[in-house]
Coordinates of N, CA and C in Angstrom, one line a residue:
M925 N 0.7 -1.3 0.1 CA 0.2 -0.2 -0.1 C 0.9 1.3 0.1
S926 N 0.7 2.2 -0.9 CA 1.3 3.5 -0.9 C 0.9 4.3 0.0
V927 N 1.8 5.3 0.3 CA 1.7 6.4 1.5 C 0.4 7.1 1.1
S928 N -0.1 7.4 -0.1 CA -1.3 8.2 -0.5 C -2.2 7.4 -0.2
S929 N -2.1 5.9 -0.5 CA -3.4 5.3 0.1 C -3.6 5.1 1.5
M930 N -2.5 5.1 2.2 CA -2.7 5.2 3.9 C -3.1 6.5 4.3
H931 N -2.6 7.5 3.6 CA -3.1 8.9 4.0 C -4.8 8.9 3.9
S932 N -5.1 8.3 2.6 CA -6.7 8.2 2.2 C -7.4 7.5 3.1
A933 N -6.7 6.6 3.7 CA -7.5 5.5 4.5 C -7.5 6.3 5.9
A934 N -7.1 7.3 6.3 CA -6.9 7.8 7.5 C -8.4 8.3 7.9
P935 N -8.8 8.2 9.2 CA -10.3 8.4 9.5 C -10.6 10.1 9.4
S936 N -11.7 10.4 8.8 CA -12.4 11.5 8.7 C -12.6 12.2 9.9
S937 N -12.9 13.6 9.8 CA -13.3 14.2 10.9 C -14.7 14.1 11.5
N938 N -15.6 13.3 10.7 CA -16.7 12.7 11.0 C -16.8 11.6 11.8
S939 N -15.5 11.1 12.0 CA -15.6 9.8 12.7 C -15.8 9.9 14.4
R940 N -16.4 8.9 14.6 CA -16.9 9.1 16.2 C -16.0 9.0 17.3
F941 N -14.8 9.0 16.8 CA -13.9 9.4 17.8 C -13.2 10.6 17.4
S942 N -13.3 11.6 18.4 CA -12.9 13.1 18.0 C -11.5 13.2 18.5
N943 N -10.7 14.1 17.9 CA -9.3 14.4 18.6 C -9.6 15.6 19.5
E944 N -10.7 16.1 19.7 CA -10.9 17.1 20.8 C -10.7 16.4 22.1
P945 N -10.3 17.2 23.0 CA -10.3 16.8 24.3 C -11.7 16.4 25.1
I946 N -11.7 15.5 25.7 CA -13.2 15.2 26.2 C -13.3 16.0 27.3
P947 N -14.4 17.0 27.3 CA -14.9 17.8 28.5 C -15.0 17.0 29.7
Q948 N -14.3 17.6 30.9 CA -14.6 17.0 32.1 C -15.7 17.6 32.8
P949 N -16.6 16.8 33.5 CA -17.6 17.2 34.2 C -17.1 18.1 35.5
E950 N -17.6 19.4 35.8 CA -17.4 20.2 36.7 C -17.5 19.7 38.1
S951 N -16.4 20.0 38.9 CA -16.3 19.4 40.3 C -17.4 20.0 41.0
T952 N -18.1 19.2 41.7 CA -19.1 20.1 42.6 C -18.7 19.5 44.1
E953 N -18.6 20.6 45.0 CA -18.3 20.1 46.2 C -19.6 20.5 47.2
M954 N -19.6 19.4 48.2 CA -21.0 19.6 49.1 C -20.5 20.9 50.0
N955 N -21.0 22.0 50.1 CA -20.9 23.0 50.8 C -21.7 22.9 52.2
Q956 N -21.1 22.0 53.1 CA -21.6 21.7 54.4 C -21.3 22.5 55.5
T957 N -22.1 23.2 56.3 CA -21.7 23.8 57.5 C -21.6 22.9 58.7
T958 N -20.4 22.7 59.3 CA -20.2 21.8 60.1 C -20.8 22.3 61.5
R959 N -21.8 21.8 62.2 CA -22.1 22.4 63.5 C -22.0 21.2 64.6
D960 N -21.6 21.8 65.7 CA -21.5 21.1 66.9 C -22.7 20.8 67.3
P961 N -22.9 19.3 67.8 CA -24.3 19.0 68.3 C -24.5 19.6 69.3
E962 N -25.8 20.0 69.7 CA -26.3 20.6 71.0 C -25.8 19.8 72.2
K963 N -25.3 20.4 73.2 CA -24.8 19.8 74.7 C -26.1 19.5 75.3
S964 N -26.3 18.3 75.2 CA -27.4 17.9 76.2 C -27.0 18.1 77.7
P965 N -27.8 18.3 78.6 CA -27.6 18.5 80.1 C -27.3 17.3 80.6
S966 N -26.2 17.2 81.6 CA -25.7 16.1 82.3 C -26.9 15.6 83.1
P967 N -26.9 14.2 83.3 CA -27.9 13.5 84.1 C -27.6 13.7 85.5
V968 N -26.3 14.1 85.9 CA -25.7 14.1 87.2 C -25.5 15.6 87.6
P969 N -26.4 16.2 88.5 CA -26.2 17.6 88.8 C -24.7 18.1 89.3
E970 N -24.4 19.2 89.3 CA -22.9 19.7 89.6 C -23.2 19.9 91.0
I971 N -22.0 19.1 91.8 CA -21.9 19.5 93.0 C -21.1 20.4 93.5
I972 N -21.5 21.3 94.2 CA -20.7 22.6 94.7 C -20.6 22.6 96.1
E973 N -19.3 22.3 96.4 CA -19.0 22.3 97.9 C -18.9 23.7 98.7
E974 N -19.9 23.7 99.6 CA -20.0 25.0 100.3 C -18.8 24.8 101.7
Q975 N -18.0 26.0 101.7 CA -17.0 25.9 102.7 C -17.7 26.6 104.0
E976 N -17.6 25.8 105.0 CA -18.1 26.4 106.4 C -17.1 27.3 106.9
T977 N -17.6 28.3 107.2 CA -16.8 29.5 108.0 C -17.0 29.2 109.5
A978 N -15.8 28.9 109.9 CA -15.8 28.6 111.5 C -16.0 30.0 112.0
E979 N -17.1 29.7 113.1 CA -17.4 31.0 114.0 C -16.4 31.2 115.0
P980 N -16.1 32.4 115.3 CA -15.1 32.8 116.2 C -15.5 32.4 117.6
Q981 N -14.5 31.8 118.3 CA -14.7 31.5 119.7 C -14.7 32.6 120.5
P982 N -15.8 32.5 121.3 CA -15.9 33.5 122.5 C -14.8 33.6 123.4
P983 N -14.4 34.8 123.6 CA -13.3 35.1 124.8 C -13.6 34.0 126.1
R984 N -12.5 33.5 126.6 CA -12.5 32.8 127.6 C -12.9 33.7 129.0
P985 N -13.8 33.4 129.7 CA -14.2 34.5 130.9 C -13.0 34.4 131.9
V986 N -13.0 35.7 132.3 CA -11.9 35.8 133.4 C -12.8 35.5 135.1
L987 N -12.2 34.4 135.7 CA -12.8 34.3 136.8 C -12.1 34.9 138.0
P988 N -12.5 35.2 139.0 CA -11.9 35.6 140.2 C -10.6 34.7 140.7
C989 N -11.0 33.4 140.4 CA -10.0 32.3 140.8 C -8.7 32.4 140.2
H990 N -8.7 33.0 139.0 CA -7.5 33.2 138.3 C -6.7 34.2 138.9
N991 N -6.9 35.0 139.5 CA -6.1 36.0 140.2 C -5.7 35.7 141.6
V992 N -4.3 35.3 141.6 CA -3.4 34.9 142.5 C -2.1 35.7 142.3
P993 N -1.9 36.8 143.3 CA -2.8 36.8 144.6 C -3.8 37.8 144.0
G994 N -4.9 37.4 144.7 CA -6.2 38.3 144.5 C -7.3 38.1 145.4
L995 N -8.4 38.9 145.2 CA -9.8 38.8 146.1 C -10.5 37.8 145.4
W996 N -11.0 36.8 145.9 CA -12.0 35.8 145.1 C -13.4 36.2 145.5
F997 N -13.8 36.8 146.7 CA -15.2 37.6 146.7 C -14.8 38.8 147.8
V998 N -15.5 39.7 147.9 CA -15.6 40.7 148.9 C -17.1 41.0 149.0
K999 N -17.6 40.9 150.6 CA -18.9 41.1 150.9 C -19.2 41.9 151.9
L1000 N -20.2 42.8 152.0 CA -20.6 43.6 153.2 C -21.3 42.5 154.3
A1001 N -21.1 42.6 155.4 CA -22.0 41.9 156.3 C -23.2 42.5 156.5
L1002 N -24.3 41.5 157.1 CA -25.6 42.1 157.2 C -25.7 42.9 158.3
D1003 N -26.7 43.9 158.0 CA -26.8 44.8 159.1 C -27.9 44.1 160.3
N1004 N -28.3 43.2 160.0 CA -29.1 42.4 161.0 C -28.7 40.9 161.1
M1005 N -29.2 40.3 162.1 CA -28.9 38.8 162.3 C -29.7 38.0 161.0
G1006 N -28.8 37.0 160.4 CA -29.1 36.2 159.4 C -28.1 35.5 158.6
T1007 N -28.3 35.0 157.6 CA -27.2 34.1 156.7 C -26.6 35.0 155.4
L1008 N -25.5 35.0 155.3 CA -24.7 35.7 154.4 C -23.9 34.6 153.4
N1009 N -24.3 34.4 152.2 CA -23.9 33.2 151.2 C -22.9 33.9 150.6
C1010 N -21.7 33.4 150.4 CA -20.6 33.8 149.3 C -20.3 32.9 148.5
D1011 N -20.7 32.8 147.3 CA -20.3 31.7 146.5 C -19.1 32.3 145.5
F1012 N -18.1 31.1 145.3 CA -17.1 31.5 144.4 C -16.7 29.9 143.5
Q1013 N -16.3 30.1 142.5 CA -15.9 28.9 141.5 C -14.5 28.7 141.3
I1014 N -14.3 27.4 141.3 CA -12.7 27.1 141.0 C -12.7 26.1 139.7
D1015 N -12.3 26.7 138.7 CA -12.2 26.0 137.4 C -11.2 24.9 137.4
Q1016 N -11.2 24.1 136.2 CA -10.1 22.8 136.3 C -8.9 23.4 136.1
E1017 N -8.5 24.8 135.4 CA -7.3 25.1 135.4 C -6.8 25.5 136.6
T1018 N -7.4 26.1 137.6 CA -7.0 26.7 138.6 C -6.8 25.4 139.6
A1019 N -7.7 24.3 139.4 CA -7.4 23.2 140.7 C -6.3 22.4 140.0
L1020 N -5.9 22.3 138.9 CA -4.8 21.7 138.4 C -3.4 22.4 138.7
K1021 N -3.6 23.8 138.4 CA -2.3 24.6 138.8 C -1.9 24.6 140.4
W1022 N -3.0 24.5 141.2 CA -2.8 24.9 142.6 C -3.0 23.6 143.4
N1023 N -3.2 22.2 142.7 CA -3.2 21.0 143.2 C -4.4 20.7 144.3
I1024 N -5.4 21.6 143.7 CA -6.7 21.3 144.7 C -7.4 20.1 144.6
G1025 N -7.7 19.4 145.8 CA -8.5 18.3 145.5 C -7.3 17.1 145.3
Q1026 N -6.0 17.1 145.2 CA -5.2 16.2 145.1 C -4.5 15.7 146.4
T1027 N -4.2 14.4 146.6 CA -3.8 13.8 147.6 C -2.2 14.0 147.7
N1028 N -1.7 14.0 146.5 CA -0.2 13.9 146.3 C 0.4 15.4 146.2
N1029 N 1.1 15.8 147.3 CA 1.5 17.2 147.2 C 3.1 17.4 146.7
E1030 N 3.5 16.4 145.9 CA 4.8 16.4 145.3 C 4.8 16.0 143.9
D1031 N 5.8 16.4 143.1 CA 6.0 16.0 141.6 C 7.4 15.3 141.6
A1032 N 7.4 14.3 141.1 CA 8.7 13.4 140.7 C 9.3 14.2 139.6
V1033 N 10.7 14.7 140.0 CA 11.6 15.3 138.9 C 12.7 14.5 138.6
I1034 N 12.9 13.8 137.4 CA 14.1 13.2 136.9 C 15.3 13.8 136.8
T1035 N 16.3 13.8 137.6 CA 17.6 14.2 137.3 C 18.6 13.3 136.6
D1036 N 19.8 13.4 136.2 CA 20.7 12.6 135.6 C 20.8 11.3 136.3
F1037 N 20.7 11.2 137.6 CA 20.9 10.0 138.2 C 19.7 9.6 139.0
H1038 N 18.9 10.2 139.6 CA 17.9 9.9 140.4 C 16.7 10.8 140.3
S1039 N 15.5 10.1 140.9 CA 14.3 11.2 141.0 C 14.2 11.9 142.1
V1040 N 13.8 13.2 142.3 CA 13.6 14.2 143.3 C 12.2 14.4 143.5
Q1041 N 12.0 14.5 144.6 CA 10.4 14.9 144.9 C 10.4 16.4 145.2
V1042 N 9.7 17.2 144.5 CA 9.8 18.6 144.5 C 8.2 19.0 144.9
P1043 N 8.2 19.8 146.0 CA 6.9 20.1 146.4 C 6.0 20.9 145.3
R1044 N 4.8 20.8 145.2 CA 3.8 21.3 144.1 C 3.6 22.8 144.7
K1045 N 3.2 23.7 143.8 CA 2.7 25.1 144.3 C 1.5 25.0 145.0
R1046 N 1.4 25.4 146.1 CA -0.1 25.5 146.9 C -0.4 26.8 147.4
L1047 N -1.8 26.8 147.4 CA -2.6 28.0 147.5 C -3.0 28.1 149.0
S1048 N -3.1 29.3 149.3 CA -3.5 29.8 150.7 C -4.6 30.7 150.3
L1049 N -5.7 30.1 151.1 CA -7.0 30.8 150.9 C -7.3 31.3 152.4
Q1050 N -7.6 32.7 152.5 CA -7.9 32.9 153.9 C -9.2 33.7 153.9
I1051 N -10.3 33.6 154.8 CA -11.1 34.4 155.1 C -10.9 35.4 156.0
C1052 N -11.0 36.7 155.7 CA -10.6 37.8 156.4 C -11.9 38.6 156.7
S1053 N -11.8 39.4 157.8 CA -12.7 40.5 158.3 C -12.1 41.8 158.5
F1054 N -12.7 42.7 157.7 CA -11.9 44.1 158.1 C -13.1 45.1 158.3
S1055 N -12.6 46.4 158.5 CA -13.5 47.1 158.9 C -14.0 47.9 157.6
K1056 N -15.1 48.1 157.4 CA -15.8 48.4 156.0 C -15.2 49.8 155.7
Q1057 N -15.1 50.9 156.5 CA -14.6 52.1 156.5 C -13.1 52.1 155.8
L1058 N -12.3 51.3 156.7 CA -11.0 51.2 156.4 C -10.6 50.7 154.6
V1059 N -11.6 49.7 154.5 CA -11.4 49.1 153.0 C -12.0 50.2 152.0
Q1060 N -13.2 51.0 152.2 CA -13.6 51.9 151.4 C -12.4 53.1 151.0
G1061 N -11.9 53.4 152.1 CA -10.9 54.3 152.2 C -9.6 53.9 151.3
V1062 N -9.2 52.8 151.2 CA -8.1 52.2 150.5 C -8.5 52.2 149.1
I1063 N -9.6 51.8 148.7 CA -10.1 51.5 147.3 C -10.2 52.9 146.8
E1064 N -10.6 53.9 147.4 CA -10.6 55.4 147.0 C -9.3 55.9 147.0
T1065 N -8.5 55.6 147.5 CA -7.1 56.0 147.3 C -6.3 55.3 146.3
L1066 N -6.9 54.0 146.0 CA -6.1 53.4 144.9 C -6.5 53.9 143.5
G1067 N -7.9 54.1 143.5 CA -8.4 54.5 142.1 C -8.8 53.1 141.6
T1068 N -9.4 53.3 140.1 CA -10.0 52.1 139.4 C -9.0 51.5 138.6
D1069 N -7.6 52.1 138.5 CA -6.9 51.7 137.3 C -5.7 50.6 137.8
Q1070 N -6.2 50.2 139.2 CA -5.1 49.2 139.8 C -5.4 47.8 139.2
T1071 N -4.4 47.0 139.5 CA -4.5 45.4 139.0 C -5.2 44.8 140.1
P1072 N -5.6 43.7 140.0 CA -6.3 42.9 140.9 C -5.3 42.4 142.3
A1073 N -4.1 42.1 141.6 CA -2.9 41.9 142.7 C -2.7 43.1 143.7
T1074 N -2.5 44.2 143.0 CA -2.4 45.7 144.0 C -3.4 45.9 144.9
I1075 N -4.7 45.5 144.4 CA -5.8 45.9 145.3 C -5.7 44.9 146.3
A1076 N -5.7 43.5 146.1 CA -5.7 42.6 147.0 C -4.5 42.9 148.1
S1077 N -3.1 43.2 147.7 CA -2.2 43.4 148.5 C -2.5 44.4 149.4
A1078 N -3.0 45.8 149.0 CA -3.4 46.6 149.8 C -4.4 46.6 150.7
I1079 N -5.3 45.7 150.7 CA -6.6 45.4 151.6 C -5.9 44.3 152.6
F1080 N -5.2 43.3 152.0 CA -4.7 42.0 152.8 C -3.8 43.0 153.9
G1081 N -2.9 43.9 153.6 CA -2.2 44.5 154.4 C -2.8 45.4 155.6
L1082 N -4.3 45.4 155.6 CA -4.8 46.1 156.8 C -5.0 45.2 157.9
E1083 N -5.0 46.0 159.1 CA -5.5 45.3 160.3 C -7.0 44.5 160.2
Q1084 N -7.0 43.3 160.6 CA -8.1 42.6 160.4 C -9.3 43.1 161.8
K1085 N -10.3 43.1 161.4 CA -11.5 43.4 162.7 C -12.6 42.4 162.5
W1086 N -12.4 41.5 163.6 CA -13.6 40.3 163.5 C -14.7 40.9 164.5
P1087 N -15.7 40.2 164.3 CA -17.0 40.5 165.3 C -16.5 40.0 166.5
N1088 N -17.2 40.4 167.7 CA -17.0 39.8 168.7 C -17.2 38.3 169.0
Q1089 N -16.3 37.8 169.8 CA -16.5 36.3 169.9 C -18.0 35.7 170.4
G1090 N -18.6 34.7 169.7 CA -19.8 34.3 170.3 C -21.0 34.7 169.3
Q1091 N -20.7 35.7 168.1 CA -21.7 36.4 167.3 C -21.6 35.8 166.0
L1092 N -20.5 34.7 165.8 CA -20.5 34.4 164.0 C -20.1 33.0 164.0
I1093 N -20.9 32.3 163.1 CA -20.6 31.0 162.7 C -20.1 30.9 161.2
V1094 N -19.1 30.2 161.0 CA -18.5 30.3 159.3 C -18.8 28.8 159.2
K1095 N -19.4 28.6 157.8 CA -19.5 27.2 157.3 C -19.1 27.2 155.9
I1096 N -18.3 26.2 155.4 CA -17.9 26.1 154.0 C -18.7 24.8 153.4
N1097 N -19.0 24.9 152.4 CA -19.6 23.9 151.3 C -20.3 22.8 152.3
P1098 N -21.5 23.4 152.7 CA -22.4 22.6 153.4 C -23.0 21.5 152.7
D1099 N -23.3 20.4 153.2 CA -23.9 19.0 152.6 C -23.0 18.4 151.4
T1100 N -21.7 18.6 151.6 CA -20.8 18.1 150.9 C -19.6 17.4 151.6
A1101 N -18.7 16.7 151.0 CA -17.6 15.8 151.7 C -16.6 16.7 152.2
N1102 N -16.6 18.1 151.6 CA -15.6 19.0 152.2 C -16.0 19.9 152.8
T1103 N -17.2 19.6 153.6 CA -17.8 20.7 154.6 C -16.9 20.8 155.7
K1104 N -16.9 22.1 156.2 CA -16.3 22.4 157.5 C -16.8 23.6 158.4
T1105 N -17.1 23.4 159.5 CA -17.8 24.5 160.4 C -16.7 25.0 161.5
W1106 N -16.8 26.4 161.5 CA -15.9 27.1 162.6 C -17.0 27.7 163.7
L1107 N -17.1 27.1 164.8 CA -18.1 27.6 165.8 C -17.7 29.0 166.4
P1108 N -18.5 29.9 166.9 CA -18.3 31.1 167.4 C -17.1 31.2 168.3
N1109 N -16.9 30.2 169.1 CA -15.9 30.2 170.3 C -14.4 30.2 169.4
R1110 N -14.5 29.8 168.0 CA -13.1 29.7 167.5 C -13.0 30.8 166.7
L1111 N -13.9 32.0 166.4 CA -13.6 33.0 165.6 C -13.4 34.2 166.4
G1112 N -12.4 35.1 165.8 CA -12.3 36.5 166.5 C -11.1 36.4 167.3
L1113 N -10.6 35.3 167.6 CA -9.4 35.3 168.5 C -8.1 35.6 167.9
N1114 N -7.7 36.9 168.4 CA -6.6 37.7 167.8 C -6.9 38.1 166.5
N1115 N -8.0 38.1 166.1 CA -8.1 38.8 164.8 C -7.6 37.8 163.7
A1116 N -7.4 36.6 163.9 CA -6.8 35.6 162.7 C -7.7 35.3 161.8
P1117 N -7.3 35.4 160.7 CA -8.0 34.7 159.4 C -8.3 33.5 159.5
V1118 N -9.3 33.0 158.8 CA -9.5 31.5 158.7 C -9.1 30.8 157.4
Q1119 N -8.4 29.7 157.7 CA -7.9 29.0 156.3 C -8.8 27.9 155.8
I1120 N -9.1 28.1 154.4 CA -9.9 27.2 154.0 C -9.5 26.6 152.8
E1121 N -8.4 26.6 152.5 CA -7.7 26.0 151.3 C -7.8 24.2 151.4
D1122 N -7.9 23.8 152.5 CA -8.1 22.2 152.4 C -9.4 21.8 152.3
F1123 N -10.5 22.7 152.3 CA -12.0 22.3 152.2 C -12.6 22.9 150.9
V1124 N -11.9 23.5 149.9 CA -12.4 23.8 148.9 C -12.6 22.8 147.7
Q1125 N -13.0 22.7 146.6 CA -13.2 21.9 145.5 C -13.4 22.3 144.3
E1126 N -13.0 21.6 143.4 CA -13.0 22.0 141.9 C -14.8 22.2 141.7
G1127 N -15.0 23.4 141.0 CA -16.6 23.7 140.7 C -16.8 24.8 141.7
Q1128 N -18.2 24.6 141.9 CA -19.1 25.6 142.8 C -18.6 25.3 144.2
N1129 N -18.2 26.6 144.9 CA -18.0 26.5 146.6 C -19.0 27.6 146.9
V1130 N -19.2 27.7 148.2 CA -19.9 28.6 148.9 C -19.4 28.6 150.4
V1131 N -19.3 29.9 150.9 CA -18.9 30.2 152.3 C -20.2 30.7 153.0
Q1132 N -20.7 30.1 154.3 CA -22.0 30.8 154.8 C -21.4 31.3 156.0
F1133 N -21.8 32.9 156.0 CA -21.6 33.5 157.4 C -23.0 33.7 158.2
I1134 N -23.1 32.7 159.1 CA -24.2 32.9 160.0 C -24.2 33.8 161.0
Q1135 N -24.7 34.8 160.8 CA -24.6 36.0 161.6 C -25.5 35.9 163.0
L1136 N -25.1 36.1 164.1 CA -26.2 35.9 165.2 C -26.4 37.4 165.8
S1137 N -25.9 38.4 165.1 CA -26.2 39.7 165.6 C -25.9 40.5 164.1
G1138 N -26.5 41.8 164.1 CA -26.0 43.0 163.0 C -24.4 43.2 163.0
M1139 N -23.8 43.3 162.0 CA -22.5 43.7 161.9 C -22.1 44.6 160.6
S1140 N -22.7 45.8 160.8 CA -22.8 46.8 160.0 C -21.3 47.5 159.4
D1141 N -20.4 47.2 160.3 CA -19.1 47.8 160.1 C -18.3 46.8 159.5
N1142 N -18.7 45.7 159.3 CA -17.6 44.4 158.9 C -17.8 44.4 157.5
L1143 N -16.8 43.7 156.9 CA -16.7 43.5 155.3 C -15.9 42.0 155.5
F1144 N -16.3 41.3 154.8 CA -15.7 39.7 154.5 C -15.1 39.7 153.2
A1145 N -13.9 39.1 153.3 CA -13.1 38.9 152.0 C -12.4 37.6 152.0
L1146 N -12.4 36.8 150.8 CA -11.5 35.9 150.5 C -10.4 36.1 149.5
C1147 N -9.0 36.1 150.5 CA -8.0 36.4 150.1 C -6.9 35.3 149.6
A1148 N -6.7 35.3 148.4 CA -5.9 33.9 147.7 C -4.5 34.5 147.4
S1149 N -3.4 33.7 147.9 CA -2.0 33.8 147.8 C -1.5 32.5 147.5
E1150 N 0.0 32.7 147.2 CA 0.7 31.4 147.2 C 1.3 31.2 148.4
R1151 N 1.2 29.8 149.1 CA 1.8 29.5 150.4 C 3.2 29.4 150.1
N1152 N 4.0 29.9 151.1 CA 5.4 29.9 151.2 C 6.0 28.8 152.0
D1153 N 5.1 28.0 152.6 CA 5.8 26.6 153.8 C 5.9 25.8 152.5

């Protein structure tokens, strides 16, 4: 076959196979908006811990028994015959500090070689009787800015004045195991005070002054100090 015949045999432009590029379909993209699914409420409720605010503690009350030296009570005697009750309290702190209600009066102190018995601190509690006018004069002289120890020292330094013998009975803590009674013939001797530290107890205490006559110029006081013996 000649070249011309080969050329004539070439496919015409009307052939079903065209030399033009086959058109490509346009690319279509899905324009979708991405949305977060709605957050469903949690089936478990949120727990919020409430912090409790600690309430401030009230200040510790100051009792007369905390004052050593000091006056644990001061009372005017009755103008007429009768019974005068004088209450005072001893808290646990004071009882432990001054060995109140304890049978052992010594502490064991361990040294390098052996144990030594050291006496514990002891309290002196004295019921005193003074002239009302003398005590009032001392208080007016001292003023109101003095410490309990200063006031107690000034009053305790006064000369005591007890009622005449036979006119007064003193009783401490009646109806308890620590009760003690001082009869009229034992009071007023040499104007000596009455020692009561061996008959007091932790908690509430009471001293009864059973007056067999009026004592308008007398004042009773309970004076506390550290024992020196």
